[in-house]
XYZ file of C-alpha atoms in Angstrom:
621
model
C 155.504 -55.473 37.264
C 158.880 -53.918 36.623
C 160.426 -54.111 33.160
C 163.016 -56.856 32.323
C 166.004 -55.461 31.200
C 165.686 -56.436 27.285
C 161.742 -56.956 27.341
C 160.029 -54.347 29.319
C 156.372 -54.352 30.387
C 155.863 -51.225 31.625
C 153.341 -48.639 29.784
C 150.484 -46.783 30.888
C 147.802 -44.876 29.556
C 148.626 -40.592 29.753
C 146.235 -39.198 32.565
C 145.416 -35.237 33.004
C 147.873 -33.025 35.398
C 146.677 -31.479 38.414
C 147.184 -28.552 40.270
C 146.617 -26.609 42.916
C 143.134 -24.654 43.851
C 142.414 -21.621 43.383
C 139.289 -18.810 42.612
C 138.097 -19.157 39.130
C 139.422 -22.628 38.320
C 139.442 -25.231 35.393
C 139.523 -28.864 35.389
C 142.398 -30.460 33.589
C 141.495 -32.392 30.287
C 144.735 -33.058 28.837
C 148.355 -32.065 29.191
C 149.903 -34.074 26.452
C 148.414 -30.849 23.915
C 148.728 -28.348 26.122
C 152.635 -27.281 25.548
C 151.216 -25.110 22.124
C 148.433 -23.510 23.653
C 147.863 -19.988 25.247
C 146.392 -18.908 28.057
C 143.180 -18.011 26.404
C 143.381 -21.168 23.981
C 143.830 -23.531 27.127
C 140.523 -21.761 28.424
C 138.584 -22.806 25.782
C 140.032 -25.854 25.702
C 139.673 -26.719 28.922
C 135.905 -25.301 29.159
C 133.120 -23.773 31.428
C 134.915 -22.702 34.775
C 133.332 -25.084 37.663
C 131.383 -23.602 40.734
C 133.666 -22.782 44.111
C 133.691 -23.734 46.552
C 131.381 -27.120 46.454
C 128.750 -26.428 48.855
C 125.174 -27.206 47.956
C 123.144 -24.004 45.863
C 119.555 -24.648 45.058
C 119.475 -25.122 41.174
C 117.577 -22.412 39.336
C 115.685 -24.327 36.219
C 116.044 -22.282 33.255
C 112.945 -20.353 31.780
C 113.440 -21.097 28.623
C 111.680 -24.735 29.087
C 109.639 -26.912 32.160
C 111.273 -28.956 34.615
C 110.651 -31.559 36.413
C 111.567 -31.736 39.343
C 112.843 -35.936 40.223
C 111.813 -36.011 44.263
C 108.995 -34.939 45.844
C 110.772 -31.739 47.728
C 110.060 -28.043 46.316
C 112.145 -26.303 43.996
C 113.096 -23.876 46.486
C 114.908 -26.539 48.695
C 118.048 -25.873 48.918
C 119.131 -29.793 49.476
C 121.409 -31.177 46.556
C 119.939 -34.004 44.995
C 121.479 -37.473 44.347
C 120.486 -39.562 42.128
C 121.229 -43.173 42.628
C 120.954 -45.270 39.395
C 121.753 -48.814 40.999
C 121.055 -50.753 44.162
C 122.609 -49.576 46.844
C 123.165 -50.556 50.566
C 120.753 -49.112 53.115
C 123.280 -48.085 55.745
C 124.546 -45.272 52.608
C 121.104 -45.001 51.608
C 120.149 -43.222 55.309
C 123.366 -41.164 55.130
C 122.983 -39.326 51.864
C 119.140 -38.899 52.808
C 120.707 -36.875 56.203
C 122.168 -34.942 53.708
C 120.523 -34.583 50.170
C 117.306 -35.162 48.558
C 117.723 -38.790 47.204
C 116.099 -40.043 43.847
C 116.391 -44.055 43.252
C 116.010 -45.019 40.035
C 117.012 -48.167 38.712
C 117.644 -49.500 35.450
C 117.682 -46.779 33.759
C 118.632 -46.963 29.924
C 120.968 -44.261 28.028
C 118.575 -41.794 27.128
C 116.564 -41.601 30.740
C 119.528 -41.350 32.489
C 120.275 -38.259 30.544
C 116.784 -36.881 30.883
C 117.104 -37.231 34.113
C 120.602 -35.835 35.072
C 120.355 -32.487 34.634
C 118.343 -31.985 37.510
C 120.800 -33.751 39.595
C 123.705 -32.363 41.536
C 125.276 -36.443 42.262
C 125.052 -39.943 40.675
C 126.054 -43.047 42.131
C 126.256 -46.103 40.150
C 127.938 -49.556 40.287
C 129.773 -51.394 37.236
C 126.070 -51.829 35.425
C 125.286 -47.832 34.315
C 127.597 -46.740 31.669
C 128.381 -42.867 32.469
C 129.362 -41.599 29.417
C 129.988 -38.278 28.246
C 126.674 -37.701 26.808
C 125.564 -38.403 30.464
C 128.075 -35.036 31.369
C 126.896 -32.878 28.168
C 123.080 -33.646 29.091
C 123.930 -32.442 33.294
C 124.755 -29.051 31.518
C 127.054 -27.912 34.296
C 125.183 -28.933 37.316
C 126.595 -32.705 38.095
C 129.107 -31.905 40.480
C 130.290 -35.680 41.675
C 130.099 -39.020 40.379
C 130.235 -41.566 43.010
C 131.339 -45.582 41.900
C 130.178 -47.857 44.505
C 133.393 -50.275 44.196
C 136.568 -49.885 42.956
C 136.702 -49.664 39.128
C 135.673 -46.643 37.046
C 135.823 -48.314 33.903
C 132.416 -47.284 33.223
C 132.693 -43.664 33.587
C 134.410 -41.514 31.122
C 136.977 -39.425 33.383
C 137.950 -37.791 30.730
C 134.938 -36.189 29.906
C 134.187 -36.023 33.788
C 137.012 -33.836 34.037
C 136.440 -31.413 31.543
C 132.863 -30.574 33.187
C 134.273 -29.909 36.061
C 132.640 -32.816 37.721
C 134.526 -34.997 40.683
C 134.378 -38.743 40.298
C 135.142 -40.822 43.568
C 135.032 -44.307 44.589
C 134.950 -47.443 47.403
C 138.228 -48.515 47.257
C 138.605 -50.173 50.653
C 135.164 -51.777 51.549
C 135.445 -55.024 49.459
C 138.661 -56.027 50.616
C 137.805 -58.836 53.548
C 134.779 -59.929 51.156
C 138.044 -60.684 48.014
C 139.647 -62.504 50.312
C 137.327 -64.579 52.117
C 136.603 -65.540 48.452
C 139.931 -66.039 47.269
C 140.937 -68.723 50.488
C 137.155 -70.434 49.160
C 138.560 -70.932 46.193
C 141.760 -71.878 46.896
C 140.375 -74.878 49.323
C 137.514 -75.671 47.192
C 140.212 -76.180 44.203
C 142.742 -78.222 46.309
C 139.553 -80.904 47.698
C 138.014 -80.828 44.084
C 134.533 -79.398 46.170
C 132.650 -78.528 42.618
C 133.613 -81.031 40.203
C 132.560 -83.933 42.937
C 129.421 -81.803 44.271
C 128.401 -82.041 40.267
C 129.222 -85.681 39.980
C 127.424 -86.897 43.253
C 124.634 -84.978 42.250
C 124.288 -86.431 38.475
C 123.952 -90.093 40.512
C 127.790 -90.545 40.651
C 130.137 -91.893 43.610
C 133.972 -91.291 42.339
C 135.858 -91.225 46.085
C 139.138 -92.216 43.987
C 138.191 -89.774 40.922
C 138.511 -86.812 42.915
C 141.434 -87.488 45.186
C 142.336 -83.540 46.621
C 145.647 -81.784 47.651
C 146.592 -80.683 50.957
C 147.737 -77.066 51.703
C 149.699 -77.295 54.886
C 153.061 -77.264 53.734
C 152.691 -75.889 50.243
C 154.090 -72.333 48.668
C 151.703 -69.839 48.269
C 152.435 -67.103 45.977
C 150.741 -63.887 46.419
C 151.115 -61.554 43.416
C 149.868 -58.068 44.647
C 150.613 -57.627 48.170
C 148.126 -54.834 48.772
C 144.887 -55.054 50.755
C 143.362 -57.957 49.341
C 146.584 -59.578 48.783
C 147.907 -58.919 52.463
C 144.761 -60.247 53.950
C 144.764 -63.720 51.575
C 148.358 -63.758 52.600
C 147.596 -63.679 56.716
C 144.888 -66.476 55.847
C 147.300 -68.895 54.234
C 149.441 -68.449 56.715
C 146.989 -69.749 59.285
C 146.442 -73.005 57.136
C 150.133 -73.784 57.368
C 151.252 -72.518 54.093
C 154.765 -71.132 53.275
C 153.410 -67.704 51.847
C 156.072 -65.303 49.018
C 154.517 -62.483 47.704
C 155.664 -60.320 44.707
C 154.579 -56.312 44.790
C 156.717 -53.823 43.951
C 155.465 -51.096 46.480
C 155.049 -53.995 49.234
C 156.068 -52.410 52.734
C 158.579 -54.809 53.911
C 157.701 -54.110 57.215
C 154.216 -55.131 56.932
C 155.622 -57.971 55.185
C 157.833 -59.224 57.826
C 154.969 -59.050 60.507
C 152.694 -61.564 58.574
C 155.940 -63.184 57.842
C 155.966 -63.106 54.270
C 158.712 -63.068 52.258
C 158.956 -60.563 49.289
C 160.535 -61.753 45.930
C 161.203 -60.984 42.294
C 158.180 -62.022 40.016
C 160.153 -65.167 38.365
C 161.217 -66.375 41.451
C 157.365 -66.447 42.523
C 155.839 -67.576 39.919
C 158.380 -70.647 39.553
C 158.806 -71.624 42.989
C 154.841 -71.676 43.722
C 152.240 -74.478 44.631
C 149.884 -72.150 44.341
C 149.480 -68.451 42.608
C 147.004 -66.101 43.761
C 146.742 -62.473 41.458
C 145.535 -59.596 43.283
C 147.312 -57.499 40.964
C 145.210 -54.579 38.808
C 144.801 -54.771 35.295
C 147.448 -52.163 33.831
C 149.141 -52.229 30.300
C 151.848 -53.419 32.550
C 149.757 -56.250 33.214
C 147.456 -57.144 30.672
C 148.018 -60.884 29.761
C 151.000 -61.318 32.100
C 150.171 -64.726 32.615
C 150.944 -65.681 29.426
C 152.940 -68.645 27.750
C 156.610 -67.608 28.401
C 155.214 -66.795 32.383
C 153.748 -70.283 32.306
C 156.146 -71.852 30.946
C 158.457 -70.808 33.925
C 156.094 -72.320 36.399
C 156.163 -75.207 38.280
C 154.839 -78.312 36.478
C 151.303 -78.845 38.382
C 150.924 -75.541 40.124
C 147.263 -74.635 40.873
C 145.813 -70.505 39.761
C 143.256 -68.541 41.850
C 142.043 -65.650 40.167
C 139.755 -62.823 42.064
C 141.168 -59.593 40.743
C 140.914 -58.919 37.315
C 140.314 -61.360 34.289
C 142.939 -59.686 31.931
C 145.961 -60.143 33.399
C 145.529 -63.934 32.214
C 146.245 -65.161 28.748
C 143.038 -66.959 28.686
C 144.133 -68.957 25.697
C 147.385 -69.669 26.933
C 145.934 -70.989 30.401
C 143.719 -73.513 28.773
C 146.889 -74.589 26.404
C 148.780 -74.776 30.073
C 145.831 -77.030 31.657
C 145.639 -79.047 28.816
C 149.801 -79.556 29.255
C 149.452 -80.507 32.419
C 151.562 -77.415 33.406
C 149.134 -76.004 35.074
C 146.756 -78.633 37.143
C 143.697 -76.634 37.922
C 142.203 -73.018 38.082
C 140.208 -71.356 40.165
C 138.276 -68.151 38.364
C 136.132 -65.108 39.605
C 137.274 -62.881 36.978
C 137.068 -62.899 32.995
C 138.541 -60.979 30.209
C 134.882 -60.755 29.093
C 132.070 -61.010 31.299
C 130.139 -62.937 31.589
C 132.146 -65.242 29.388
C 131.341 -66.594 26.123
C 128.780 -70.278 27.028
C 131.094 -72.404 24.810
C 134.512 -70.745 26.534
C 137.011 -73.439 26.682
C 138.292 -72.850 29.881
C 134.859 -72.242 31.823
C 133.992 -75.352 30.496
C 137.592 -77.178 31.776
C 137.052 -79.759 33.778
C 140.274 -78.663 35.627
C 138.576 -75.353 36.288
C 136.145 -73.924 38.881
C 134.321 -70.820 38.384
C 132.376 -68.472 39.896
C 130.859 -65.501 38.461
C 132.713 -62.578 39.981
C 131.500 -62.850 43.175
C 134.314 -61.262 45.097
C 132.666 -58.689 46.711
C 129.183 -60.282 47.010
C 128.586 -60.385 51.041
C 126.092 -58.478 53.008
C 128.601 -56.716 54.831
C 130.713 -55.698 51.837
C 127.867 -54.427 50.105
C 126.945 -52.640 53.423
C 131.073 -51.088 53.672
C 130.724 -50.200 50.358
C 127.516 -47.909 50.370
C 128.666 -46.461 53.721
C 132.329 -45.633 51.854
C 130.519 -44.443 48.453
C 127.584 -42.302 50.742
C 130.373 -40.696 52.733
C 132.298 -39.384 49.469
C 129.662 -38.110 47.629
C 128.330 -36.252 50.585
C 131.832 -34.488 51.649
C 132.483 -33.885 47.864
C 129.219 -31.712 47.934
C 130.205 -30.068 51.066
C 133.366 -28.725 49.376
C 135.749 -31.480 50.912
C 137.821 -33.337 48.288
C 138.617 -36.594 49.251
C 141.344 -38.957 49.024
C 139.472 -41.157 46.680
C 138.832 -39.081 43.993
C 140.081 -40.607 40.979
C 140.089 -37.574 38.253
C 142.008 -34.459 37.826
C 140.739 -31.262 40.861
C 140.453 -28.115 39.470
C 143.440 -26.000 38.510
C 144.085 -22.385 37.315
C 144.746 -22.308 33.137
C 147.337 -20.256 33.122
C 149.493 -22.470 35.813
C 148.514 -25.290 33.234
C 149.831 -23.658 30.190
C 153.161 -22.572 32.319
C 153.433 -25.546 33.981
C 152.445 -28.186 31.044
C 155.848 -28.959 29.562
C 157.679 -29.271 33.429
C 154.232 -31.852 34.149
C 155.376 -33.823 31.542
C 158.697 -34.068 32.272
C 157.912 -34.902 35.767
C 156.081 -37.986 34.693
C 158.712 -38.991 32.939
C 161.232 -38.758 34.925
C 159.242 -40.903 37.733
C 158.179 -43.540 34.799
C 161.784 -44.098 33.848
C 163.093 -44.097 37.214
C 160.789 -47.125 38.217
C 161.484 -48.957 35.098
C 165.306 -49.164 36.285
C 164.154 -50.922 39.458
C 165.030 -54.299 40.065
C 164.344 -57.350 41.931
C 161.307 -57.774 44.301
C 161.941 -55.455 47.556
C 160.256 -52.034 46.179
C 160.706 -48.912 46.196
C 160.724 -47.048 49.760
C 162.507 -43.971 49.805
C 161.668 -41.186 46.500
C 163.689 -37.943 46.196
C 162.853 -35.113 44.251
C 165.379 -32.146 44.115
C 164.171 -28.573 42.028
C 166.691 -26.339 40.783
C 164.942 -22.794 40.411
C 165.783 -18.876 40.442
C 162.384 -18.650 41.743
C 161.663 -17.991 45.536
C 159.698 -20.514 47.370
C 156.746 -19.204 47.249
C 156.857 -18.552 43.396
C 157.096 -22.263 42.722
C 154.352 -24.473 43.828
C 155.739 -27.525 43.541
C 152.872 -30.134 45.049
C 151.426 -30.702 40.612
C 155.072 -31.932 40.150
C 155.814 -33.727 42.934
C 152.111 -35.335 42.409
C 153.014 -35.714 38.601
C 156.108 -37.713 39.663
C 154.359 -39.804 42.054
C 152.247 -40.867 39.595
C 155.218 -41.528 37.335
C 156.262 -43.638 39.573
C 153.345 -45.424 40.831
C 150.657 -45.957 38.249
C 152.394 -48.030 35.797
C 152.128 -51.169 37.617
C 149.036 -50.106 40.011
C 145.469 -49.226 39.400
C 145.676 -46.041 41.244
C 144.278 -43.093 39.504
C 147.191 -40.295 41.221
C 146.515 -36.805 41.107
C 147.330 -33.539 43.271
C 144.140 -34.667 45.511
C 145.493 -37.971 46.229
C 149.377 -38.365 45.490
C 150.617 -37.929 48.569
C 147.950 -40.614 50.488
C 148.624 -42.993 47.209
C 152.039 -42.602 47.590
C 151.796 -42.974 52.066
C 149.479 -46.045 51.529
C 152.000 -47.952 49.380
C 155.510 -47.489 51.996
C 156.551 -44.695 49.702
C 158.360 -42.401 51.391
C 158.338 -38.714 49.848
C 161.074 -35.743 50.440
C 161.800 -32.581 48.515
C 164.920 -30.308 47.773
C 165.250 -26.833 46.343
C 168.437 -25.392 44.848
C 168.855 -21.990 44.475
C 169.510 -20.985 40.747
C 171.225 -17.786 39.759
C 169.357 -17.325 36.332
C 166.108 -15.742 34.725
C 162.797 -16.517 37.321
C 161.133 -16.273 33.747
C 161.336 -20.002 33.588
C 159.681 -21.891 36.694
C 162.474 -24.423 36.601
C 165.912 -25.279 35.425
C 165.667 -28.849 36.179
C 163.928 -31.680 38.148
C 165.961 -34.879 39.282
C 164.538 -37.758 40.842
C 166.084 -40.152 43.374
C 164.822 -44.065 44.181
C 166.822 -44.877 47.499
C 167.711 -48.511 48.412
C 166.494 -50.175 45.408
C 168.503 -52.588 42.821
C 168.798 -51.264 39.494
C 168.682 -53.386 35.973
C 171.256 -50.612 34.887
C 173.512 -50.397 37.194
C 175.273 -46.802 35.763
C 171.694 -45.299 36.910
C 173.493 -45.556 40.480
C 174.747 -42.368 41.992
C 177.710 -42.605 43.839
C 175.491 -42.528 46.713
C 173.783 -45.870 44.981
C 170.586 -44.301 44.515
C 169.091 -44.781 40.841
C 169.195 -40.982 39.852
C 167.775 -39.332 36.365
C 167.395 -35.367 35.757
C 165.620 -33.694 32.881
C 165.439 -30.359 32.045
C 162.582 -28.531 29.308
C 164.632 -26.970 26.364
C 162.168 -25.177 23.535
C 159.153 -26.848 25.777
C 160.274 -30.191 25.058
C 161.690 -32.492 28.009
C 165.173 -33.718 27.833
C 167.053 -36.049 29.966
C 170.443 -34.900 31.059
C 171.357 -36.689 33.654
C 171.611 -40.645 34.243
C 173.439 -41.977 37.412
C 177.101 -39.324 37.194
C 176.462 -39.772 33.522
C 176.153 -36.472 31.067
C 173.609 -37.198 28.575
C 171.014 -34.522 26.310
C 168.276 -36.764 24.540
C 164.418 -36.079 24.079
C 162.360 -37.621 26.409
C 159.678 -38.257 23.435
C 159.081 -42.290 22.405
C 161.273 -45.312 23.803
C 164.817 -44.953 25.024
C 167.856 -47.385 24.986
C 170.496 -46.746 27.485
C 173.827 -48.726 26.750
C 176.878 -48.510 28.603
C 179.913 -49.692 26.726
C 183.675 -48.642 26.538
C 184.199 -45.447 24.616
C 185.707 -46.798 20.917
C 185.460 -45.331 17.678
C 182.533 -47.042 15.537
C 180.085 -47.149 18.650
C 177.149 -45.481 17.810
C 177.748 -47.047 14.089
C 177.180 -50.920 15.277
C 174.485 -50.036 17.500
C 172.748 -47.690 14.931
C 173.428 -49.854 12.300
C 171.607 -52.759 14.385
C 168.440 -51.019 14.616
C 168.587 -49.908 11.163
C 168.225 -53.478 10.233
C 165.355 -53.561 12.056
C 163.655 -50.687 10.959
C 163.449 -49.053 13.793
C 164.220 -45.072 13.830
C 166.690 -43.589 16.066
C 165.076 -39.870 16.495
C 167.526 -38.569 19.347
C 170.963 -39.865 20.545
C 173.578 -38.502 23.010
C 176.848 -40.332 24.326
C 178.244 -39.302 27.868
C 181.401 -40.242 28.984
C 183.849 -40.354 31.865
C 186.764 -39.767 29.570
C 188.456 -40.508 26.167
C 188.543 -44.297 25.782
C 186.934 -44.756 29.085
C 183.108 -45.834 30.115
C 180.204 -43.927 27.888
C 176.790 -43.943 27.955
C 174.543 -44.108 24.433
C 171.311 -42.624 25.365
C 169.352 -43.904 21.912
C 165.750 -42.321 21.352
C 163.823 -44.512 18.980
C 160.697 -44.501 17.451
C 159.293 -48.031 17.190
C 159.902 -50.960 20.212
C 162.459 -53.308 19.409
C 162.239 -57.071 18.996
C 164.022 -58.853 21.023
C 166.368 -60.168 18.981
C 167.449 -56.804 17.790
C 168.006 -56.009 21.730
C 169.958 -59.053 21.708
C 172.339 -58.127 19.161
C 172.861 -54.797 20.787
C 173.402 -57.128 23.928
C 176.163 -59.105 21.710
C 177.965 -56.227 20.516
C 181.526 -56.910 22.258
C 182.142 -53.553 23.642
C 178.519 -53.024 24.926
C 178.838 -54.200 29.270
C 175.013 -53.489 29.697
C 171.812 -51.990 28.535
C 168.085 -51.503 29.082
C 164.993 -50.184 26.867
C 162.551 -48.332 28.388
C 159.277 -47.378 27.268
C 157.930 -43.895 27.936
C-alpha cells in the first residue's frame, strides 16, 4: 500500500542488480557493497563464473572420488538430470522426462538432499524442502536451476542461489482459479455459518435460530489486491449480486471497468466494506496491515476472508476485533505460522472458520502448476531465461562495479517516486529520462530502467523484478514504460550525469513533487559514488539519498530549518543531510531533511504544526 503522508508503510528488503548478458559472466550477489570494490575485488566477490550458454553438457564426475550416479541412465548420457524432491503433477512429470533424466525422491532430509545434489543439473521442490545454501555449496557448480512449484520462494535462499550462478524460477499463474474458487467458498460458507452448524448438527444439536446467516446480494465487497486472484474473486462476486471496490495500486483501470469494479483508496475500502477479501502479498509494506488502527476504521460487523498470506493480519488484533464485535466473523486459509499453534485463540473463535491453506489444493491446479514449473525448468536448461525467474541473470563484473552506484540510485529514485503517489487509481504511465555524454550504444540502459521498475513496483508487490523480468512485471501490472536520452556535453568517463523519473496521471501526497506538466518528477545524480537527489517537482534540492527523507514545503522565513531541526532534535532523531530550494527570497522553499532514525508521529505532527510549514511527507528509503 502507498505511504500516508505522516505515517508511511512503504519498505522493502534490498534485492541484487541485474544486467545485461554477456561471455564470461557473474551472477549478482549484492549491490548495496559493491560501490568500494574493484573490478578484480567484485570478481571474487561475486564468485565462480557460471557456464554459457545453458544448454545441457554431460557432467564429468571428478577422479578424485566415486560417484553415483542417481538414475539408471549411463554416465555418458548427455541428458541433464532433474531431481524432483516433492510430489509433483504427472502432466510435468512426462514433460521433463521428454527432456531430462528425472530422479524422484521424496522426503528427503538436509543432509541427503545435499548428497544427492551434486549430481544434479535441476531441483524442483514445493514449500516443504528447505533449499538452503548448503544445498548450493554441496551442487559444487553444477545446479544450474531451481524450479518452485507455486508461487513463493521463501524456502530457497536466492541469495545464495545467485551467487552460484544458479537460476531459480517459479508457477506464478497456475493456482490462480484454484485461490479463488476457494476464496468465494469461504466467503459463502462464512455468510450461511456452513461449519459452525455442520459441527453442531453433528455433536446431536438442532440450532435453526443459533445460526441465522447473511445474505450477499446487495452487500460491498472489498477486494484488496486486484491482481489475478483478486480480479477473478472480484468477477465471482459480481455474479452473486455484490457491489464489488477493489484497492491495488497497479490495478489497470481498464480491466477494472470491464468487470465493473470500482478502484479506491485503501481507507475508503476498508471502511465502506461488508466484506474484505486480501489477495495482497506479504511485503514489509504489508506485514500486519490489518492491524488495530485499520480495524478500527472498519465498519462495525464487517466479515474477513483471508487466502493470500497470513501476515498481513494482526492476528492478535483480529481476535481483540472479533471479540469487539467490530469485526463479526473470519474466514482463514492463511497463518502467520503454519500450521498454527492448537491453543491459537483465533483458530479456536467461534466466529472463525478455517481451513488449512488449501488455496491451491485442486487436481487441476496441481496439474497447471507442474505443467508451468516442468516448462521453466526445461527452457532454463535449454539456455532460455524465462519471465519467471525470480533471482538476479548473469551480468559482466566490471559493468557491476561501474554501474553499482547509478543501480542504486535508480532504485531510489523509483521507491520515492511511488511513495508520493496518492489515492487509489495507480500508477499507469512511468518516464525515465538519462542525461549522458555517452553515445547510445555506450550506455546500456535496460539494468536501470529494470532497477527503477523495481523501485517502483516491489514495495507493495511480491514480485521479485530483475533485468529478466522488469519489463513483463512492469506490462502485466498496466505499467506503461518510455525512455529519454539527453545529450550531455561533458566527460563520457562517467556513464551518467543524471536519471529523473516521471509518474504520469497520478495524485501526489506532496503536491510540489508536480511538474508543471503535473507529473510527480524526482532526479538524482551520483556525486563521490553516493546518490543525491536534486531535483523534486521545479524544486532545486542536493541531499543524500542514504536513510529516511522529510520533504517540507513552507514559506521561505528566517529560523526555518531551526524549528524544524530543533523538533527532531527533541526527538532524537539525527538530521545527516539537509538542503532548502527555493523559488525566491521570501517566497515557497523546499527543506529536503535526511535523517537517520523514523520519526514518531507526533514529532511529524509538530513539524505538521509549525505555522509556516503548508505541507510535508516522510519517506522511507
Amino acid at each position: 500500500m502507498a505511504a500516508m503522508a505522516t505515517t508511511p508503510s512503504m519498505k522493502a528488503a534490498v534485492s541484487a542488480p541485474t544486467a545485461r548478458s554477456r561471455p564470461s559472466l557473474l551472477p549478482v550477489s549484492s549491490y548495496t557493497s559493491l560501490r568500494s570494490l574493484s573490478t578484480r575485488q567484485v570478481s571474487l566477490f561475486l564468485g565462480r563464473p557460471l557456464r554459457q550458454p545453458l544448454h545441457p553438457k554431460p557432467f564429468q564426475p571428478s577422479t578424485s572420488r566415486s560417484v553415483q550416479i542417481v538414475t539408471a541412465t549411463a554416465a555418458t548420457d548427455s541428458k541433464p538430470t532433474v531431481l524432483v524432491a516433492e510430489k509433483l503433477g504427472e502432466a510435468g512429470l512426462a514433460l521433463l522426462r521428454g527432456f531430462s533424466n528425472v530422479d524422484c525422491s521424496y522426503n528427503l532430509s538436509a543432509e541427503e538432499l545435499c548428497a544427492k545434489i551434486s549430481l544434479c543439473d535441476a531441483l524442483i521442490v514445493r514449500s516443504g524442502t528447505k533449499v538452503t545454501r548448503e544445498v548450493f555449496e554441496a551442487a559444487k557448480g553444477r545446479l544450474r536451476v531451481v524450479g518452485r512449484a507455486g508461487v513463493g520462494i521463501d524456502n530457497v535462499d536466492l541469495q545464495a542461489a545467485t551467487e552460484h550462478g544458479c537460476l531459480v524460477v517459479n508457477a506464478p499463474t497456475a493456482n490462480t482459479i484454484a485461490a479463488a474458487e476457494h476464496a468465494i467458498a469461504l466467503l459463502a460458507a462464512m455468510a450461511r455459518n456452513v461449519a459452525q452448524a455442520d459441527a453442531s448438527l453433528k455433536a446431536g444439536k438442532w440450532q435453526r435460530n443459533k445460526y441465522v446467516g447473511v445474505s450477499l446480494v446487495g452487500k460491498t465487497i472489498g477486494v484488496l489486491g486486484f491482481g489475478k486472484v483478486g480480479s477473478e474473486v472480484a468477477r465471482r462476486a459480481k455474479g452473486l449480486g455484490m457491489h464489488v471496490i477493489a484497492h491495488d495500486p497497479y490495478a489497470p483501470a481498464d480491466r477494472a471497468r470491464a468487470i465493473g469494479v470500482e478502484l479506491v483508496s485503501f481507507d475508503e475500502a476498508i471502511s465502506t466494506a461488508d466484506f474484505l477479501s486480501l489477495h495482497m502479498p506479504l511485503t514489509p509494506a504489508t506485514s500486519k496491515i490489518f492491524n488495530e488502527e485499520s480495524f478500527a476504521k472498519m465498519k462495525k460487523g464487517v466479515r474477513i476472508i483471508n487466502v493470500a498470506r497470513g501476515g498481513v493480519i494482526d492476528e492478535d488484533a483480529l481476535v481483540r476485533a472479533l471479540d469487539d464485535g467490530i469485526v463479526a466473523q473470519a474466514a482463514l486459509d492463511v497463518f502467520t505460522v503454519e500450521p498454527p499453534p492448537k491453543d491459537s485463540k483465533l483458530v479456536l473463535h467461534e466466529n472463525v472458520i478455517v481451513t488449512p491453506h488449501l488455496g491451491a489444493s485442486t487436481v487441476e491446479a496441481q496439474e497447471g502448476v507442474a505443467i508451468e514449473i516442468a516448462e521453466a525448468v526445461v527452457g532454463a536448461l535449454k539456455g532460455e531465461l524465462a519471465a519467471t525467474a525470480v533471482n538476479a541473470p548473469m551480468v559482466p563484473a566490471e559493468v557491476v562495479s561501474e554501474l553499482a552506484p547509478y543501480v542504486i540510485l535508480a532504485e531510489k529514485l523509483g521507491r520515492l517516486a511511488v511513495q508520493l503517489v496518492a489515492g487509489g487509481q495507480g500508477i499507469k504511465g512511468l518516464k525515465v529520462v538519462y542525461t549522458s555524454a555517452r553515445g547510445p550504444d555506450d550506455l546500456d540502459t535496460r539494468l536501470l530502467r529494470a532497477m527503477i521498475t523495481k523501485g517502483v513496483i516491489e514495495p507493495i508487490s511480491s514480485a521479485y523484478v530483475n533485468i529478466v523480468n522488469a519489463d513483463f512485471t512492469a506490462k502485466q501490472r498496466g505499467l506503461r514504460i518510455s525512455e529519454e536520452r539527453i545529450s550531455h556535453d561533458g566527460s563520457p568517463e562517467a556513464p551518467l550525469e543524471s536519471i529523473q523519473v516521471q509518474l504520469s496521471n497520478v495524485e501526489s501526497k506532496f503536491a510540489s513533487a508536480l511538474s508543471e506538466s503535473g507529473d510527480i518528477r524526482v532526479e538524482g545524480r551520483v556525486k563521490d559514488s553516493i546518490p543525491h537527489l536534486t531535483l523534486v517537482g521545479s524544486f532545486s534540492v542536493d541531499v543524500s539519498l542514504e536513510g529516511n527523507l522529510i520533504f517540507c514545503r513552507n514559506i521561505d522565513q528566517p529560523g526555518m530549518i531551526g524549528q524544524v531541526g530543533s523538533i527532531l532534535a527533541e526527538k532524537n532523531v539525527n538530521v545527516n543531510f539537509m538542503s532548502v530550494g527555493r523559488t525566491g527570497p521570501r517566497e515557497q522553499a523546499i527543506m529536503a531533511i535526511g535523517v537517520d532514525e523514523e520519526p514518531d508521529k507526533e514529532c511529524l505532527k509538530k513539524i505538521g504544526e509549525v505555522t509556516a510549514v503548508e505541507e510535508f511527507v516522510f519517506l522511507k528509503l
